[in-house]
């Protein structure tokens, strides 16, 4: 057991739907008491998942439905285990360590990697926030509201709900926007997609019109818009902010699983709604943007359908902007070693709220600049997400195998095997996205086939090496002992030696980063 307890473990958990008081050690054996506990814990998992169905997500799902009908629905259920595995590791890191993701990377692997992780995240998140305001402007343009009115108002709403000085109040605001997502239900009723085709394409892989470069890139975009680096930073810090400790990990896991299903079900409905509305019309296979989808729904389904879609896009943009901006300010607080909490007022957390406000103002201002390259911003977000995803997921796997950090909570061998395959696939997908962004005329199908074959060989070789040199799994620790175990203070931990697979991993990451930067510079010169 750790010699000391981190700060966030000494306070009550105050959520949107309930409170768990500090020192509460009562058993939760009855269904009612477990449900009440779950209601108090609910928040970080659902918010991070729904936040990832942001403006970019809604636009991507709409494009999948308009250009490929129901045929890409099978990609969505595959994302559920990816989301759960990735974010479950984050849940353990947050609850057991009480330290944010950025600070853990910095303290365990040095200032260079901590600076790279947080610096790149800032650039990516800033551009992502800008795309959320693009979503706001498109959504309210449907109702003939000028971007010079809609974007500033959205920025004020974001700042007001985040700087209230109450975590519970902020979480309730977020759930209000989450409940607004229920508009997908009447939208589905109005467009009445064919249930048989939806069910068929959810389980049978296929691509309408055959596998093409556009189809491959859209599939990668679907994965990329659902798995993003900011999610790791956000949920870990939000768990700490809410004071969730190892005793409540199983409840937070349920929160995360619920969030992943909500995300995928919402995405499935959006793809199906747009497919049902546009298949057989002249707009089919002619996606322009989310505003074009709203107007198309108005023409082919009815005015209420267009209005509902525009509101869903607006809602997604605000949720996404709130979560991504907060993830960024959390990450900078980690590096600065400041204790951040939404329960603090302006006077006690001026730097925290000031950073949040500055990000919102700068991103909103960028979108309002006349002639701003909004299309280029969207492309840059995709490229940078491809660059950061391998870095974020590899460090996540390294940290979750660090016994100094997680003790009895480290990954089990089977979870490492699953997580390694998921991380490897994400790395390949991000590499394809990066290369095609810089070299748009490359044969994406051939590139995908070659990289998939190389990945299979590497994973097979790694599996053989692991079987030959495998170590005994960590001992199973009594549940009571695990629930009380906390990471000791970081300054008392021995840093991991950068030898063996750790050295190979970090050297590979460094090479990938250098290559990616070179490719992005080449692209920048081409654009110039």
Coordinates of C-alpha atoms in Angstrom, one line a residue:
X1 CA 0.0 0.0 0.0
X2 CA 1.2 3.5 -0.7
X3 CA 2.7 5.4 2.2
X4 CA 0.6 8.5 1.4
X5 CA -2.8 9.4 0.0
X6 CA -3.1 11.9 -2.8
X7 CA -5.1 15.1 -2.2
X8 CA -8.2 14.2 -4.3
X9 CA -8.8 11.1 -2.2
X10 CA -9.6 13.1 1.0
X11 CA -12.7 14.9 -0.3
X12 CA -16.3 13.9 -1.1
X13 CA -17.4 13.0 -4.6
X14 CA -20.0 15.5 -5.7
X15 CA -21.5 14.6 -9.1
X16 CA -24.5 15.9 -11.1
X17 CA -26.8 13.3 -9.7
X18 CA -25.6 12.6 -6.2
X19 CA -22.8 12.8 -3.5
X20 CA -20.6 10.2 -1.9
X21 CA -19.2 11.6 1.3
X22 CA -15.6 11.3 2.3
X23 CA -15.0 8.3 4.6
X24 CA -18.0 6.4 3.2
X25 CA -17.0 2.7 3.6
X26 CA -20.5 1.2 3.6
X27 CA -21.1 -1.9 1.5
X28 CA -23.1 -1.6 -1.7
X29 CA -25.0 -4.9 -1.7
X30 CA -28.5 -3.8 -2.6
X31 CA -29.5 -2.8 -6.2
X32 CA -30.8 0.6 -5.0
X33 CA -27.6 1.6 -3.2
X34 CA -25.5 0.5 -6.2
X35 CA -27.6 2.5 -8.6
X36 CA -27.4 5.6 -6.3
X37 CA -23.6 5.2 -6.2
X38 CA -23.4 4.9 -10.0
X39 CA -25.5 8.0 -10.4
X40 CA -23.1 10.0 -8.2
X41 CA -20.1 8.6 -10.2
X42 CA -21.6 9.1 -13.7
X43 CA -19.9 11.8 -15.6
X44 CA -16.3 11.6 -16.8
X45 CA -16.9 8.5 -19.0
X46 CA -20.1 9.6 -20.6
X47 CA -18.9 13.2 -21.1
X48 CA -15.6 12.2 -22.8
X49 CA -17.4 9.8 -25.1
X50 CA -20.3 12.0 -26.1
X51 CA -17.8 14.9 -26.4
X52 CA -16.0 12.9 -29.0
X53 CA -19.1 13.0 -31.2
X54 CA -18.4 16.6 -31.8
X55 CA -18.8 18.8 -34.9
X56 CA -16.2 16.7 -36.8
X57 CA -17.9 13.5 -35.8
X58 CA -21.4 14.6 -36.8
X59 CA -20.0 15.8 -40.2
X60 CA -18.1 12.5 -40.7
X61 CA -21.1 10.3 -39.9
X62 CA -23.3 12.4 -42.2
X63 CA -20.8 12.1 -45.0
X64 CA -20.7 8.3 -44.5
X65 CA -24.5 8.1 -44.9
X66 CA -24.7 10.5 -47.8
X67 CA -21.8 9.1 -49.9
X68 CA -22.0 5.3 -48.9
X69 CA -25.5 4.8 -47.6
X70 CA -25.8 2.2 -44.9
X71 CA -22.7 0.2 -46.1
X72 CA -20.1 1.6 -43.6
X73 CA -22.3 1.0 -40.5
X74 CA -20.2 -2.1 -39.6
X75 CA -17.2 0.1 -38.7
X76 CA -19.1 1.6 -35.7
X77 CA -19.6 -1.5 -33.4
X78 CA -15.9 -2.3 -33.9
X79 CA -15.1 1.0 -32.1
X80 CA -16.8 0.0 -28.8
X81 CA -14.0 -2.3 -27.6
X82 CA -11.4 0.2 -28.8
X83 CA -13.0 3.0 -26.8
X84 CA -13.5 0.8 -23.7
X85 CA -10.0 -0.7 -23.6
X86 CA -8.3 2.7 -24.1
X87 CA -10.4 4.7 -21.7
X88 CA -10.5 1.9 -19.0
X89 CA -6.7 2.2 -18.8
X90 CA -7.1 6.0 -18.3
X91 CA -9.7 5.3 -15.5
X92 CA -7.1 3.3 -13.6
X93 CA -4.4 5.9 -14.1
X94 CA -6.6 8.7 -12.8
X95 CA -8.1 6.9 -9.8
X96 CA -4.9 5.2 -8.6
X97 CA -2.4 8.0 -9.2
X98 CA -4.3 11.2 -8.6
X99 CA -2.0 12.8 -11.2
X100 CA -2.8 14.1 -14.7
X101 CA -1.7 12.3 -17.9
X102 CA 0.7 15.0 -19.0
X103 CA 2.5 15.2 -15.6
X104 CA 2.8 11.4 -15.5
X105 CA 4.6 11.3 -18.9
X106 CA 6.9 14.2 -17.8
X107 CA 7.8 12.7 -14.5
X108 CA 8.3 9.1 -15.7
X109 CA 9.9 9.8 -19.1
X110 CA 11.5 13.2 -18.8
X111 CA 10.8 16.8 -19.7
X112 CA 11.3 16.3 -23.4
X113 CA 8.5 13.8 -23.8
X114 CA 6.3 15.6 -21.4
X115 CA 6.8 18.8 -23.4
X116 CA 6.2 17.1 -26.7
X117 CA 3.0 15.4 -25.5
X118 CA 1.5 18.6 -24.1
X119 CA 2.9 21.0 -26.7
X120 CA 1.6 19.0 -29.6
X121 CA -1.7 18.5 -27.8
X122 CA -2.1 22.2 -27.4
X123 CA -1.7 22.8 -31.2
X124 CA -4.0 20.0 -32.1
X125 CA -6.7 21.0 -29.5
X126 CA -6.6 24.6 -30.5
X127 CA -7.3 23.8 -34.1
X128 CA -10.0 21.2 -32.9
X129 CA -11.7 23.9 -30.9
X130 CA -11.7 26.1 -34.0
X131 CA -13.5 23.4 -35.9
X132 CA -16.1 23.2 -33.1
X133 CA -16.8 26.9 -33.7
X134 CA -17.0 26.2 -37.4
X135 CA -19.7 23.7 -36.5
X136 CA -21.5 26.4 -34.4
X137 CA -21.4 28.8 -37.4
X138 CA -22.7 26.2 -39.8
X139 CA -25.5 25.0 -37.5
X140 CA -26.9 28.5 -36.8
X141 CA -26.4 29.6 -40.4
X142 CA -29.3 27.1 -41.1
X143 CA -31.5 29.5 -39.0
X144 CA -30.0 32.5 -40.8
X145 CA -27.9 33.6 -37.8
X146 CA -24.7 35.4 -38.7
X147 CA -21.4 33.7 -37.5
X148 CA -20.5 37.1 -36.0
X149 CA -23.4 36.6 -33.6
X150 CA -23.5 32.9 -33.1
X151 CA -19.8 32.2 -32.5
X152 CA -19.3 34.9 -29.8
X153 CA -22.5 33.8 -28.0
X154 CA -21.3 30.2 -28.0
X155 CA -18.0 31.3 -26.6
X156 CA -19.7 33.2 -23.8
X157 CA -21.8 30.2 -23.0
X158 CA -18.8 28.0 -22.8
X159 CA -16.9 30.3 -20.5
X160 CA -19.9 31.0 -18.3
X161 CA -20.7 27.3 -17.7
X162 CA -17.0 26.3 -17.0
X163 CA -16.0 29.2 -14.7
X164 CA -18.9 28.9 -12.3
X165 CA -16.7 27.6 -9.5
X166 CA -18.7 24.4 -9.0
X167 CA -17.8 21.0 -10.5
X168 CA -21.4 19.8 -9.9
X169 CA -22.8 22.8 -11.7
X170 CA -20.4 22.3 -14.7
X171 CA -21.3 18.6 -14.8
X172 CA -25.0 19.4 -14.8
X173 CA -24.5 21.8 -17.7
X174 CA -22.7 19.1 -19.6
X175 CA -25.5 16.6 -19.0
X176 CA -28.1 19.1 -20.2
X177 CA -26.3 19.2 -23.6
X178 CA -25.9 15.4 -23.5
X179 CA -29.6 15.0 -23.1
X180 CA -30.2 17.3 -26.1
X181 CA -28.6 14.5 -28.2
X182 CA -31.9 12.6 -27.7
X183 CA -33.1 14.7 -30.7
X184 CA -31.6 11.9 -32.8
X185 CA -34.7 9.9 -31.9
X186 CA -37.4 12.1 -33.4
X187 CA -34.9 12.7 -36.3
X188 CA -34.8 8.9 -36.9
X189 CA -38.6 8.7 -36.7
X190 CA -39.0 11.4 -39.3
X191 CA -36.6 9.8 -41.8
X192 CA -37.6 6.2 -40.8
X193 CA -34.4 4.3 -42.0
X194 CA -34.9 0.7 -42.9
X195 CA -34.3 -1.4 -39.8
X196 CA -33.5 -4.5 -41.8
X197 CA -30.7 -2.8 -43.8
X198 CA -29.4 -1.1 -40.7
X199 CA -29.1 -4.5 -38.9
X200 CA -27.6 -6.2 -41.9
X201 CA -24.9 -3.6 -42.5
X202 CA -24.0 -3.4 -38.8
X203 CA -22.8 -7.0 -38.9
X204 CA -21.7 -7.6 -42.5
X205 CA -18.7 -5.6 -43.7
X206 CA -18.9 -4.1 -47.1
X207 CA -18.4 -0.8 -49.0
X208 CA -21.0 0.4 -51.5
X209 CA -19.3 0.8 -54.8
X210 CA -16.3 -1.2 -53.8
X211 CA -13.1 -0.4 -51.9
X212 CA -11.7 2.9 -53.1
X213 CA -9.3 5.5 -51.7
X214 CA -12.2 7.7 -50.7
X215 CA -13.8 4.8 -48.8
X216 CA -10.6 3.9 -47.0
X217 CA -10.0 7.5 -46.0
X218 CA -13.6 7.9 -44.7
X219 CA -13.3 4.7 -42.6
X220 CA -10.1 6.1 -41.1
X221 CA -11.9 9.4 -40.5
X222 CA -14.6 7.5 -38.7
X223 CA -12.1 5.8 -36.4
X224 CA -10.1 9.1 -36.0
X225 CA -13.1 11.1 -35.0
X226 CA -14.0 8.5 -32.4
X227 CA -10.5 7.9 -30.9
X228 CA -8.7 11.1 -30.1
X229 CA -5.6 12.0 -28.0
X230 CA -7.4 14.7 -25.9
X231 CA -9.8 12.0 -24.5
X232 CA -6.9 10.5 -22.5
X233 CA -5.9 13.8 -20.9
X234 CA -9.5 14.9 -20.3
X235 CA -10.9 11.8 -18.6
X236 CA -7.9 11.2 -16.4
X237 CA -7.9 14.8 -15.1
X238 CA -11.7 14.9 -14.8
X239 CA -11.7 11.7 -12.7
X240 CA -9.1 13.4 -10.4
X241 CA -11.2 16.6 -10.3
X242 CA -14.2 14.6 -9.3
X243 CA -12.2 12.9 -6.5
X244 CA -12.8 9.3 -7.7
X245 CA -10.5 6.8 -6.0
X246 CA -9.7 3.1 -6.6
X247 CA -12.7 2.1 -4.4
X248 CA -15.0 3.4 -7.1
X249 CA -13.2 2.2 -10.2
X250 CA -15.8 -0.4 -11.2
X251 CA -18.5 2.3 -11.2
X252 CA -16.3 4.6 -13.3
X253 CA -15.8 1.6 -15.7
X254 CA -19.5 1.3 -16.0
X255 CA -19.7 5.0 -16.7
X256 CA -17.2 4.6 -19.5
X257 CA -18.9 1.6 -21.0
X258 CA -22.3 3.4 -21.0
X259 CA -20.6 6.4 -22.7
X260 CA -19.1 4.2 -25.4
X261 CA -22.5 2.6 -26.3
X262 CA -24.2 6.0 -26.3
X263 CA -21.5 7.3 -28.7
X264 CA -21.8 4.4 -31.1
X265 CA -25.6 4.3 -31.0
X266 CA -25.8 8.0 -31.8
X267 CA -23.3 7.7 -34.6
X268 CA -25.3 4.7 -36.0
X269 CA -28.5 6.7 -36.0
X270 CA -26.9 9.7 -37.7
X271 CA -25.4 7.5 -40.5
X272 CA -28.8 5.7 -41.0
X273 CA -30.8 8.9 -41.0
X274 CA -28.7 10.6 -43.7
X275 CA -28.6 7.4 -45.7
X276 CA -32.3 6.9 -45.6
X277 CA -32.9 10.6 -46.6
X278 CA -30.5 10.8 -49.5
X279 CA -30.3 7.4 -51.1
X280 CA -32.1 7.5 -54.5
X281 CA -31.9 11.3 -54.7
X282 CA -29.6 13.6 -56.7
X283 CA -27.8 14.5 -53.5
X284 CA -26.6 11.0 -52.9
X285 CA -22.8 10.7 -53.2
X286 CA -22.5 14.5 -53.3
X287 CA -21.6 15.4 -49.7
X288 CA -20.5 19.1 -49.3
X289 CA -20.7 19.9 -45.6
X290 CA -22.9 19.6 -42.5
X291 CA -25.0 22.6 -43.5
X292 CA -25.7 21.0 -46.9
X293 CA -26.9 17.9 -45.1
X294 CA -29.3 20.0 -43.0
X295 CA -30.7 21.7 -46.1
X296 CA -31.0 18.3 -47.8
X297 CA -32.9 16.9 -44.9
X298 CA -35.3 19.8 -45.1
X299 CA -36.0 19.2 -48.8
X300 CA -36.2 15.4 -48.7
X301 CA -37.6 14.7 -45.2
X302 CA -39.1 18.0 -43.9
X303 CA -38.3 21.2 -42.2
X304 CA -38.3 19.7 -38.8
X305 CA -35.6 17.1 -39.8
X306 CA -33.3 19.9 -41.1
X307 CA -33.8 21.9 -37.9
X308 CA -33.2 18.9 -35.6
X309 CA -30.0 18.0 -37.5
X310 CA -28.8 21.6 -37.2
X311 CA -29.5 21.6 -33.4
X312 CA -27.7 18.3 -33.0
X313 CA -24.7 19.8 -34.9
X314 CA -24.8 22.9 -32.6
X315 CA -25.1 20.8 -29.5
X316 CA -22.2 18.5 -30.6
X317 CA -20.0 21.5 -31.3
X318 CA -20.6 23.0 -27.8
X319 CA -20.0 19.7 -26.0
X320 CA -16.8 19.1 -28.0
X321 CA -15.5 22.6 -27.5
X322 CA -16.1 22.4 -23.7
X323 CA -14.4 19.0 -23.4
X324 CA -11.4 19.7 -25.7
X325 CA -10.7 23.1 -24.2
X326 CA -10.9 21.7 -20.6
X327 CA -8.6 18.9 -21.6
X328 CA -6.0 21.4 -22.8
X329 CA -6.1 23.5 -19.6
X330 CA -5.9 20.4 -17.5
X331 CA -2.8 19.3 -19.5
X332 CA -1.1 22.7 -19.0
X333 CA -1.8 22.5 -15.3
X334 CA -0.2 19.1 -15.2
X335 CA 3.0 20.5 -16.6
X336 CA 2.9 23.6 -14.4
X337 CA 2.2 21.3 -11.4
X338 CA -0.7 23.4 -10.3
X339 CA -3.7 21.8 -8.6
X340 CA -6.7 22.4 -10.9
X341 CA -10.3 22.0 -10.0
X342 CA -13.6 23.2 -11.4
X343 CA -14.6 23.7 -7.7
X344 CA -12.3 26.7 -7.4
X345 CA -13.5 30.2 -8.1
X346 CA -11.9 32.8 -10.3
X347 CA -9.8 34.2 -7.5
X348 CA -8.3 30.8 -6.5
X349 CA -7.8 29.5 -10.1
X350 CA -7.2 32.6 -12.2
X351 CA -4.6 30.9 -14.3
X352 CA -6.8 27.9 -14.9
X353 CA -9.9 29.8 -16.0
X354 CA -7.8 32.5 -17.7
X355 CA -6.2 29.8 -19.9
X356 CA -9.6 28.3 -20.7
X357 CA -11.0 31.7 -21.6
X358 CA -8.0 32.6 -23.8
X359 CA -8.3 29.4 -25.8
X360 CA -12.0 29.9 -26.4
X361 CA -11.4 33.6 -27.4
X362 CA -8.5 32.8 -29.8
X363 CA -10.3 29.8 -31.4
X364 CA -13.5 31.7 -31.9
X365 CA -11.6 34.7 -33.2
X366 CA -9.7 32.6 -35.8
X367 CA -13.0 31.3 -37.2
X368 CA -14.3 34.9 -37.6
X369 CA -11.3 36.2 -39.5
X370 CA -12.5 37.1 -43.0
X371 CA -11.1 34.7 -45.5
X372 CA -9.7 32.4 -42.8
X373 CA -8.6 29.0 -44.4
X374 CA -11.3 27.0 -42.6
X375 CA -10.9 24.0 -45.0
X376 CA -7.1 24.0 -44.3
X377 CA -7.8 24.1 -40.5
X378 CA -10.0 21.0 -40.8
X379 CA -7.3 19.2 -42.8
X380 CA -4.6 20.2 -40.3
X381 CA -6.7 18.7 -37.5
X382 CA -6.8 15.4 -39.2
X383 CA -3.1 15.4 -39.9
X384 CA -2.1 16.4 -36.4
X385 CA -4.5 13.9 -34.9
X386 CA -2.7 11.2 -37.0
X387 CA 0.6 12.5 -35.7
X388 CA -0.4 12.5 -32.0
X389 CA -2.4 9.4 -31.8
X390 CA 0.5 6.9 -31.8
X391 CA 2.4 9.0 -29.2
X392 CA -0.6 9.2 -26.9
X393 CA -1.6 5.5 -27.1
X394 CA 1.9 4.2 -26.7
X395 CA 2.6 6.3 -23.6
X396 CA -0.8 5.1 -22.3
X397 CA 0.4 1.5 -22.7
X398 CA 3.8 2.2 -21.1
X399 CA 2.2 3.9 -18.1
X400 CA -0.3 1.1 -17.5
X401 CA 2.6 -1.4 -17.3
X402 CA 4.6 0.7 -14.9
X403 CA 4.4 -1.1 -11.5
X404 CA 5.9 1.9 -9.7
X405 CA 2.9 3.9 -10.9
X406 CA 0.0 1.4 -10.8
X407 CA 1.2 -1.4 -8.4
X408 CA -1.4 -4.1 -8.3
X409 CA -3.5 -2.2 -10.9
X410 CA -1.1 -2.8 -13.8
X411 CA -2.4 -4.3 -17.0
X412 CA -2.9 -8.1 -17.0
X413 CA -1.2 -10.0 -19.9
X414 CA -4.4 -10.6 -21.9
X415 CA -5.2 -6.8 -21.7
X416 CA -1.7 -6.0 -22.9
X417 CA -2.2 -8.3 -25.9
X418 CA -5.5 -6.7 -26.8
X419 CA -4.3 -3.2 -26.2
X420 CA -1.1 -3.8 -28.2
X421 CA -3.2 -4.9 -31.2
X422 CA -5.5 -1.9 -30.9
X423 CA -2.6 0.5 -30.6
X424 CA -0.8 -1.1 -33.6
X425 CA -3.9 -0.7 -35.7
X426 CA -4.4 2.9 -34.6
X427 CA -0.8 3.6 -35.5
X428 CA -1.2 2.2 -39.0
X429 CA -4.4 4.1 -39.5
X430 CA -2.9 7.3 -38.4
X431 CA 0.1 6.7 -40.6
X432 CA -2.2 6.2 -43.6
X433 CA -4.0 9.4 -42.8
X434 CA -0.8 11.4 -42.4
X435 CA 0.7 10.1 -45.7
X436 CA -2.4 10.7 -47.7
X437 CA -2.8 14.2 -46.2
X438 CA 0.7 15.1 -47.4
X439 CA 0.6 13.1 -50.7
X440 CA -3.1 13.1 -51.7
X441 CA -2.6 11.3 -55.0
X442 CA -1.0 8.2 -53.5
X443 CA -2.8 4.8 -54.0
X444 CA -4.5 4.5 -50.6
X445 CA -5.8 1.0 -51.1
X446 CA -2.3 -0.3 -52.0
X447 CA -0.8 1.6 -49.1
X448 CA -3.3 0.1 -46.7
X449 CA -2.7 -3.4 -48.0
X450 CA 1.1 -3.1 -47.6
X451 CA 0.9 -1.6 -44.1
X452 CA -1.7 -4.2 -43.0
X453 CA 0.6 -7.0 -44.2
X454 CA 3.6 -5.4 -42.4
X455 CA 1.6 -5.0 -39.2
X456 CA 0.5 -8.7 -39.3
X457 CA 4.2 -9.8 -39.6
X458 CA 5.3 -7.5 -36.8
X459 CA 2.5 -8.6 -34.5
X460 CA 3.2 -12.3 -35.2
X461 CA 6.9 -11.8 -34.5
X462 CA 6.2 -9.9 -31.3
X463 CA 3.8 -12.7 -30.2
X464 CA 6.4 -15.4 -30.7
X465 CA 9.0 -13.3 -28.8
X466 CA 6.6 -12.8 -25.9
X467 CA 5.8 -16.5 -25.7
X468 CA 9.5 -17.3 -25.5
X469 CA 10.5 -14.7 -23.0
X470 CA 7.2 -14.1 -21.1
X471 CA 7.4 -13.4 -17.4
X472 CA 4.9 -14.6 -14.8
X473 CA 1.8 -12.4 -14.6
X474 CA 1.6 -10.0 -11.7
X475 CA 0.1 -11.7 -8.6
X476 CA -3.6 -11.2 -8.1
X477 CA -4.0 -8.9 -5.1
X478 CA -6.9 -9.0 -2.6
X479 CA -9.7 -6.6 -3.7
X480 CA -9.6 -4.8 -0.4
X481 CA -5.8 -4.2 -0.6
X482 CA -6.2 -3.0 -4.2
X483 CA -9.0 -0.5 -3.3
X484 CA -6.7 1.1 -0.8
X485 CA -3.5 1.1 -2.9
X486 CA -2.5 4.5 -4.2
X487 CA 0.6 5.6 -6.0
X488 CA 3.3 7.0 -3.7
X489 CA 4.4 10.6 -4.3
X490 CA 6.1 10.9 -7.7
X491 CA 9.4 12.2 -6.3
X492 CA 9.8 8.9 -4.4
X493 CA 9.5 6.7 -7.4
X494 CA 12.4 5.3 -9.4
X495 CA 12.2 6.3 -13.1
X496 CA 11.9 3.3 -15.5
X497 CA 15.1 2.4 -17.2
X498 CA 15.0 3.1 -20.9
X499 CA 16.3 -0.3 -22.0
X500 CA 14.8 -3.1 -24.0
X501 CA 11.3 -2.7 -25.4
X502 CA 10.9 0.7 -23.8
X503 CA 14.0 2.1 -25.6
X504 CA 12.8 0.5 -28.9
X505 CA 9.4 2.0 -28.4
X506 CA 10.6 5.5 -27.7
X507 CA 13.2 5.5 -30.4
X508 CA 10.5 4.4 -32.8
X509 CA 8.2 7.2 -31.6
X510 CA 11.0 9.7 -32.1
X511 CA 11.6 8.5 -35.6
X512 CA 7.8 8.6 -36.4
X513 CA 7.7 12.2 -35.0
X514 CA 10.7 13.4 -37.1
X515 CA 9.2 11.8 -40.3
X516 CA 5.8 13.3 -39.6
X517 CA 7.2 16.8 -39.0
X518 CA 9.2 16.5 -42.3
X519 CA 6.1 15.5 -44.2
X520 CA 4.0 18.3 -42.7
X521 CA 6.8 20.9 -43.6
X522 CA 6.8 19.6 -47.1
X523 CA 3.0 20.0 -47.3
X524 CA 3.2 23.5 -45.8
X525 CA 5.7 24.5 -48.6
X526 CA 3.4 23.0 -51.2
X527 CA 0.4 25.0 -49.9
X528 CA 2.6 28.1 -49.8

